XYZ file of C-alpha atoms in Angstrom:
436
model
C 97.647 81.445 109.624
C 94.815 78.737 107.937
C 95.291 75.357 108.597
C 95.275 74.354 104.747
C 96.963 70.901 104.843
C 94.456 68.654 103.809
C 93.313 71.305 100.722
C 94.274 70.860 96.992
C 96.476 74.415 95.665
C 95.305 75.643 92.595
C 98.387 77.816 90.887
C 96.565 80.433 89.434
C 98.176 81.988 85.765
C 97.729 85.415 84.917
C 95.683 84.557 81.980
C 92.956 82.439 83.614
C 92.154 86.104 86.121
C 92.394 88.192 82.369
C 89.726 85.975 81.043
C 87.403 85.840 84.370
C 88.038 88.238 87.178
C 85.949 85.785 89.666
C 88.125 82.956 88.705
C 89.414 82.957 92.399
C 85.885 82.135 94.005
C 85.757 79.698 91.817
C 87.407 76.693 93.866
C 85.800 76.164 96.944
C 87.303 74.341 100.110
C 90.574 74.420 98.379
C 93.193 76.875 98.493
C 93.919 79.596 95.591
C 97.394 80.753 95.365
C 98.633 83.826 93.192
C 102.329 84.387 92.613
C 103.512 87.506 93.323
C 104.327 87.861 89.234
C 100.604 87.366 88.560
C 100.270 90.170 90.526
C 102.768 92.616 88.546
C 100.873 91.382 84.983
C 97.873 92.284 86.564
C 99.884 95.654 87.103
C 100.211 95.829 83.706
C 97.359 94.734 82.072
C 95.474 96.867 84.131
C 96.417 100.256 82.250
C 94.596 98.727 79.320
C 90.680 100.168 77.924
C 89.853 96.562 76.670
C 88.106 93.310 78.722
C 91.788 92.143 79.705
C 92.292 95.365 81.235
C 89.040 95.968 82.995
C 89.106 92.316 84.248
C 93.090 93.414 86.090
C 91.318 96.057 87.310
C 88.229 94.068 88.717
C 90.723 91.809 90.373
C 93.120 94.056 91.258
C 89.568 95.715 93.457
C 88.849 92.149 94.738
C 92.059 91.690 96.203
C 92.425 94.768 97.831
C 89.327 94.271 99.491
C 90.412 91.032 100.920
C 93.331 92.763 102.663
C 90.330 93.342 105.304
C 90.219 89.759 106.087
C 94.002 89.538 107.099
C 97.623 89.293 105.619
C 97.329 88.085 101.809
C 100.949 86.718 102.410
C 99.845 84.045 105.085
C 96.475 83.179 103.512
C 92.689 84.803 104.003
C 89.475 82.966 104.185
C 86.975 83.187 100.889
C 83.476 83.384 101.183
C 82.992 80.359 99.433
C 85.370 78.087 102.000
C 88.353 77.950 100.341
C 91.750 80.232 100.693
C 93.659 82.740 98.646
C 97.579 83.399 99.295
C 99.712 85.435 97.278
C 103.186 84.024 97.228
C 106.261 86.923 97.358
C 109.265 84.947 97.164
C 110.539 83.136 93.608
C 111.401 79.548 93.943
C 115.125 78.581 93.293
C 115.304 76.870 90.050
C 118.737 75.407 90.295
C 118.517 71.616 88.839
C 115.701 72.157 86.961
C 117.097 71.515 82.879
C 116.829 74.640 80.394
C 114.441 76.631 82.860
C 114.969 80.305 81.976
C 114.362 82.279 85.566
C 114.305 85.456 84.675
C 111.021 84.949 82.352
C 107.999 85.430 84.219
C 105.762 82.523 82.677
C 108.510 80.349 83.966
C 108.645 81.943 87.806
C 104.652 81.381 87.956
C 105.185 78.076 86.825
C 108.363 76.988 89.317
C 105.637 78.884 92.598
C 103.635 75.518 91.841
C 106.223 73.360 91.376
C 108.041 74.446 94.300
C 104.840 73.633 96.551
C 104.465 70.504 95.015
C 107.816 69.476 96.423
C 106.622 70.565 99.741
C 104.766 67.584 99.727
C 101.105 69.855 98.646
C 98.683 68.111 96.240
C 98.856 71.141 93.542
C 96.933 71.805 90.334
C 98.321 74.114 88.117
C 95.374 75.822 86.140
C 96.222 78.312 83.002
C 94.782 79.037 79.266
C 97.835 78.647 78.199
C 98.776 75.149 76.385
C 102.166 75.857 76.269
C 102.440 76.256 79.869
C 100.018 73.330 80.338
C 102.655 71.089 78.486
C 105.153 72.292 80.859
C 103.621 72.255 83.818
C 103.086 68.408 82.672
C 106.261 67.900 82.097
C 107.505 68.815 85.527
C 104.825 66.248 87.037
C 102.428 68.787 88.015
C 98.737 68.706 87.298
C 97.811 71.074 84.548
C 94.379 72.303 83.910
C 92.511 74.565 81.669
C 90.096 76.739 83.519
C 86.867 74.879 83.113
C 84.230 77.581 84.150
C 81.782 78.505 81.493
C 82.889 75.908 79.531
C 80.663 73.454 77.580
C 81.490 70.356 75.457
C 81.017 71.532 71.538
C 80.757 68.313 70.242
C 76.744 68.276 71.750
C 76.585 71.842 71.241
C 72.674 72.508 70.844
C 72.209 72.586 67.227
C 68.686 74.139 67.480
C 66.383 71.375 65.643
C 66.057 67.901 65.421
C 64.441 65.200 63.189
C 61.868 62.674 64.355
C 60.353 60.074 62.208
C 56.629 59.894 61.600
C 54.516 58.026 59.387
C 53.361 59.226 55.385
C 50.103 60.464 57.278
C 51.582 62.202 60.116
C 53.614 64.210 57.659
C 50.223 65.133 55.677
C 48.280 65.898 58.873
C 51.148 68.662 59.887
C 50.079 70.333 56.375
C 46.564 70.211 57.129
C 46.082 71.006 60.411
C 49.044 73.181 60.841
C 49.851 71.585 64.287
C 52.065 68.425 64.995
C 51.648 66.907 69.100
C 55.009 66.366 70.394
C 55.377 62.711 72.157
C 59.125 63.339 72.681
C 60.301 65.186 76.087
C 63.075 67.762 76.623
C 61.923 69.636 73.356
C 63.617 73.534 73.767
C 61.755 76.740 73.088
C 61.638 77.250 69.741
C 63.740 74.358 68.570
C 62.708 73.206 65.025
C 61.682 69.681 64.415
C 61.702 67.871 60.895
C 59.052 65.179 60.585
C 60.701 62.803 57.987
C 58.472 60.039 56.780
C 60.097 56.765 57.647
C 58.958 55.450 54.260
C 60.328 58.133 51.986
C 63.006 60.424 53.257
C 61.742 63.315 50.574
C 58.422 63.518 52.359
C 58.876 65.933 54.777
C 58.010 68.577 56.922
C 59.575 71.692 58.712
C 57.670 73.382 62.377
C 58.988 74.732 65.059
C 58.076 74.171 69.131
C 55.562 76.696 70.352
C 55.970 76.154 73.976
C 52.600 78.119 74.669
C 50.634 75.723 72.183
C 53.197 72.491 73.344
C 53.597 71.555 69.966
C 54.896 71.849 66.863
C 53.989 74.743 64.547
C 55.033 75.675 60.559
C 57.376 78.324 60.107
C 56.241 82.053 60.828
C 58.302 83.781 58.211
C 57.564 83.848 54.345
C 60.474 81.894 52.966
C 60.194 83.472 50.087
C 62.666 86.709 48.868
C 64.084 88.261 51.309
C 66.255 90.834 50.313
C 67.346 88.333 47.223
C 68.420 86.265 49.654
C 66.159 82.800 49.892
C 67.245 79.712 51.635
C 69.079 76.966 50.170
C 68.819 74.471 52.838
C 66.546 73.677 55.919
C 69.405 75.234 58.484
C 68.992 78.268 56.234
C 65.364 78.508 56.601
C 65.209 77.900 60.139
C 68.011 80.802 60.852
C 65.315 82.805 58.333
C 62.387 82.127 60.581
C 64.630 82.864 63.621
C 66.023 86.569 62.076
C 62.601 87.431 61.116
C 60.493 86.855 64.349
C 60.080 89.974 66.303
C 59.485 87.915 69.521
C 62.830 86.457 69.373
C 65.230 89.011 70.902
C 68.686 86.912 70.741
C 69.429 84.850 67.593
C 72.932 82.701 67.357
C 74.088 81.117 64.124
C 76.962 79.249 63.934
C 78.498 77.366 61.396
C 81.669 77.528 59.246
C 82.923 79.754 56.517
C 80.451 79.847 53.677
C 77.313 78.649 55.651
C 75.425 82.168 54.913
C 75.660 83.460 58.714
C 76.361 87.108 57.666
C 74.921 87.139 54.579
C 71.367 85.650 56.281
C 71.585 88.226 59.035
C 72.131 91.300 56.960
C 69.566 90.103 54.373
C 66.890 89.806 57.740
C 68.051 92.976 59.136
C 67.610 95.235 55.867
C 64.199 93.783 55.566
C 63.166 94.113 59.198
C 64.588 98.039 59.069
C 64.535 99.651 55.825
C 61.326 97.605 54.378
C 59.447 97.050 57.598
C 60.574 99.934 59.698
C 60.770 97.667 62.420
C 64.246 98.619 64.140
C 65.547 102.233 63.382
C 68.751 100.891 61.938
C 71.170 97.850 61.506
C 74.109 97.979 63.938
C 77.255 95.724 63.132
C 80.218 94.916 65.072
C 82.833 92.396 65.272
C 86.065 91.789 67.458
C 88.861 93.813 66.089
C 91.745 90.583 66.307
C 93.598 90.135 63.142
C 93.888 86.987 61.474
C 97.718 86.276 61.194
C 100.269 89.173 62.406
C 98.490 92.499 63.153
C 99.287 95.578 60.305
C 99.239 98.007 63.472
C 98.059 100.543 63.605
C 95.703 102.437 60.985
C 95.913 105.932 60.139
C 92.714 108.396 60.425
C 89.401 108.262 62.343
C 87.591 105.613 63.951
C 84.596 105.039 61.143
C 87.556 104.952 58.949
C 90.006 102.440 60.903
C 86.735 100.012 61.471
C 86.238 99.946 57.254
C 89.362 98.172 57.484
C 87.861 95.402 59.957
C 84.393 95.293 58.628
C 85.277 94.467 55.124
C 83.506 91.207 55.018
C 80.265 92.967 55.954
C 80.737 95.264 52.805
C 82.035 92.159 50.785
C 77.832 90.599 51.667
C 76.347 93.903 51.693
C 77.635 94.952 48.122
C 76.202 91.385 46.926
C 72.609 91.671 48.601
C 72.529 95.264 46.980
C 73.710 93.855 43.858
C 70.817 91.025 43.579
C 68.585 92.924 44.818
C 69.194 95.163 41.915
C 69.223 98.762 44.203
C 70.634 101.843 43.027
C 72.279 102.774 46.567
C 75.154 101.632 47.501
C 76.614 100.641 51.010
C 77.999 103.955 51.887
C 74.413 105.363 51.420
C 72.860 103.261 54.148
C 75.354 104.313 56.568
C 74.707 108.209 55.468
C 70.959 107.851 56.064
C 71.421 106.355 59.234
C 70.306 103.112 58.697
C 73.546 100.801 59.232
C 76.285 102.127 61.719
C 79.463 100.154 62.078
C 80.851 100.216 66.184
C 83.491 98.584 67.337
C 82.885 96.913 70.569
C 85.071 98.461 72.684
C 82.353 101.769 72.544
C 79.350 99.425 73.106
C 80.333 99.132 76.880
C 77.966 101.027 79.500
C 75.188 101.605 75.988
C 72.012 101.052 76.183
C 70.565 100.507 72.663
C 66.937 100.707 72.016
C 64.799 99.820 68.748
C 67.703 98.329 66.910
C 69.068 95.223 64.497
C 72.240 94.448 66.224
C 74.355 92.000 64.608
C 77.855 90.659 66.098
C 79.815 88.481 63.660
C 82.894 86.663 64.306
C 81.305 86.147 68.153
C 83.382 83.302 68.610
C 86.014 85.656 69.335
C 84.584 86.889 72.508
C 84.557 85.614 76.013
C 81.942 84.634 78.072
C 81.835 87.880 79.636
C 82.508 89.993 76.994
C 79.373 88.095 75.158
C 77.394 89.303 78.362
C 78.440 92.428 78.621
C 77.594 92.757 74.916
C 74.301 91.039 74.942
C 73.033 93.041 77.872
C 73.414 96.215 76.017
C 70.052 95.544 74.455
C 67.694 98.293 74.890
C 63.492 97.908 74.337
C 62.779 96.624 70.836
C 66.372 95.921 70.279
C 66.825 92.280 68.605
C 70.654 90.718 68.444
C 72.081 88.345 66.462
C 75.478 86.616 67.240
C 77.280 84.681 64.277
C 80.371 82.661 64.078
C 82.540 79.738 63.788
C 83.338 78.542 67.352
C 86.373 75.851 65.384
C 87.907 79.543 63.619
C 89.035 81.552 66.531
C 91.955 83.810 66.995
C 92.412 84.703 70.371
C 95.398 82.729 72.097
C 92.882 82.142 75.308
C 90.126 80.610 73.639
C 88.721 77.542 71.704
C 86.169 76.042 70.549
C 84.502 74.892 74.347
C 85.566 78.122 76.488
C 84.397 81.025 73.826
C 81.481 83.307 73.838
C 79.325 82.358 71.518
C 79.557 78.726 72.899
C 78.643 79.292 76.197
C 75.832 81.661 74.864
C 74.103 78.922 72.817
C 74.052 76.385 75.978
C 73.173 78.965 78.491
C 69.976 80.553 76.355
C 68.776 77.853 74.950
C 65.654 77.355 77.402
C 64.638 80.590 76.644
C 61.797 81.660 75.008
C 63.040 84.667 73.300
C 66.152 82.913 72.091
C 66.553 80.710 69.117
C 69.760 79.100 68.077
C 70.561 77.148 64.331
C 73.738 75.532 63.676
C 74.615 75.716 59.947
C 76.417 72.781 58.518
C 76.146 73.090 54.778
C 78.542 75.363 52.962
C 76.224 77.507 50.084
C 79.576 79.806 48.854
C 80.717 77.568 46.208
C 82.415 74.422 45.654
C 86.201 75.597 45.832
C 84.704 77.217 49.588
C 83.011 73.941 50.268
C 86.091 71.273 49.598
C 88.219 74.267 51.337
C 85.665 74.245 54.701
C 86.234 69.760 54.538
C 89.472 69.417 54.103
C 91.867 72.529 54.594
């Protein structure tokens, strides 16, 4: 058996392995230890054809192919220095107030407790803030799992301003080219030159990181599909949703901040105008918003109308500006919008296509990979969402997809990222987005 005295024990929940099968290589020179009831919810989840289950799966693989390395009961080495045990036995709970034994949330729970008392400095790490609170109130350390998370409140918001002088401002106009003083500027990260003697004289470029400066706009910000922008976030997601050379586009921003609407607008141009994708692809995370209807009769193009009812609400308004005769159900019958769900985008490869993901907040870190990485030649993909709106238990707005996609990309130079702040739906949507 290992010698683990002087280690820290991180508990393990069942719901921290569900969201990241590698969560156990994740603590190095410590020891990881997995109650035996993890082990049965693994069981469990494991029958399942979504990310939970193909996560139990991956883990349920790992562990078996640790059994090589000796008995999982008395501890086996990890390649990254640390230790994973699976416990067997359940703690004995007498003494302990109200603590219902026979409900496996709790038994995970009392495995950590129970080494605490044994004198072991433990760490109790779930998704679960309910089981956080508890594990707090027991006196044991409680963590969220903190892999791929980032901190939203300096989420990259994809531009910033910088104040020049009156001339300055004029010169960018002229000669179409603004010399960046300022370090740490991102690939295509906008910049607004505001003069510092007028705050309406102004001017919008982005970062060329070939040329090292700034550059105007590429796009016409003109009429795109009816659709122009209201605001400078709006133009700048524009630019981003038109350029060809930018293969992943995020936009997030709350409810009424045009994400969707901007994306489809951009994507009917790009396809049915330009020709330059063969069609518009949509998909969002099927998770209800308040208890689930279950399920929904007939087949699957038919069960996803249900879910992708938003994207028909902002199709069926760009149609209706833009004054066409076809309707929504057209484009899908000529092949140039499909609606997937994402559990059929797995092991795709999709060439030469306008892929749009709304709702992305809803997504994990992996999912968001597995997703992105589905991108075939000529295939550009836009992610939207509201990372403070999310309805999975498991996430928030530090630990989701769409998140950890805008901080990892953002050095790259076929991503661009805008965060929308200003709410264009109308003014009952706007005081609704402040205050509710």
């Amino acid at each position: 058996m290992y010698n683990i005295s002087m280690r820290k024990i991180f508990v393990l929940d069942t719901n921290v392995i569900i969201h990241n099968a590698d969560a156990i290589n994740v603590f190095a020179d410590n020891e990881v230890v997995l109650p035996i009831d993890v082990i049965e919810e693994l069981d469990i989840f494991k029958k399942d054809s979504d990310e939970k289950g193909r996560n139990a799966r991956a883990a349920i693989r790992m562990l078996d192919d640790l059994r090589e390395r000796g008995k999982l009961g008395e501890g086996v080495p990890l390649e990254n220095g640390g230790v994973l045990r699976i416990i067997m036995h359940h703690p004995d709970t007498k003494g302990l107030l109200n603590i219902a034994p026979n409900e496996r949330d709790n038994r995970i729970l009392m495995v950590a407790y129970d080494l605490q008392q044994k004198g072991n400095k433990v760490v109790f790490v779930s998704k679960d803030i309910n089981a956080r609170v508890k594990a707090d109130a027991l006196g044991i350390k409680a963590v969220d799992f903190e892999k791929q998370k980032v901190d939203i409140e300096t989420l990259y918001s994809g531009w910033k301003e910088i104040m020049v002088s009156s001339r300055e401002v004029d010169t960018f106009y002229e000669r179409k080219f603004f010399n960046v003083k300022e370090n740490g500027m991102f690939p295509n990260q906008y910049v607004l030159l505001k003069d510092s003697a007028s705050d309406k004289h102004t001017a919008l470029g982005r970062f060329d990181v070939k040329q090292k400066g700034v550059v105007p706009l590429k796009s016409d910000q003109g009429d795109v599909w009816g659709i122009k922008p209201r605001n400078k976030e709006q133009a700048i997601a524009l630019d981003l949703l038109l350029d060809d050379n930018i293969k992943l586009v995020t936009l997030v921003g709350v409810a009424g901040t045009g994400k969707t609407l901007l994306a489809l607008a951009a994507g009917l141009k790009k396809t049915v105008d330009e020709h330059a994708y063969k069609r518009i692809l949509v998909s969002r995370p099927v998770i209800p918003m308040g208890k689930d209807i279950g399920y929904l009769p007939g087949t699957k193009e038919e069960k996803l109308v249900n879910w992708m009812q938003p994207i028909f609400d902002n199709l069926e308004y760009i149609l209706t500006i833009r004054k066409r005769k076809e309707h929504v159900d057209d484009l899908i019958e000529s092949d140039l919008l499909q609606l997937e769900a994402l559990t059929y985008m797995r092991g795709r490869s999709i060439p030469n296509q306008f892929i749009i993901i709304d709702e992305a907040q809803n997504l994990t870190p992996h999912e968001i990979k597995t997703v992105v990485s589905r991108a075939g030649n000529n295939t550009k993909m836009v992610l939207t969402g509201d990372p403070y709106q999310i309805d999975s238990p498991y996430l928030d707005s530090s630990s989701n997809g769409l998140s950890y996609a805008v901080e990892r990309m953002k050095g790259q130079e076929m991503f661009g990222h805008v965060t929308l702040t200003k709410n264009e739906r109308s003014g009952l949507a706007s005081v609704a987005a402040e205050l509710l």
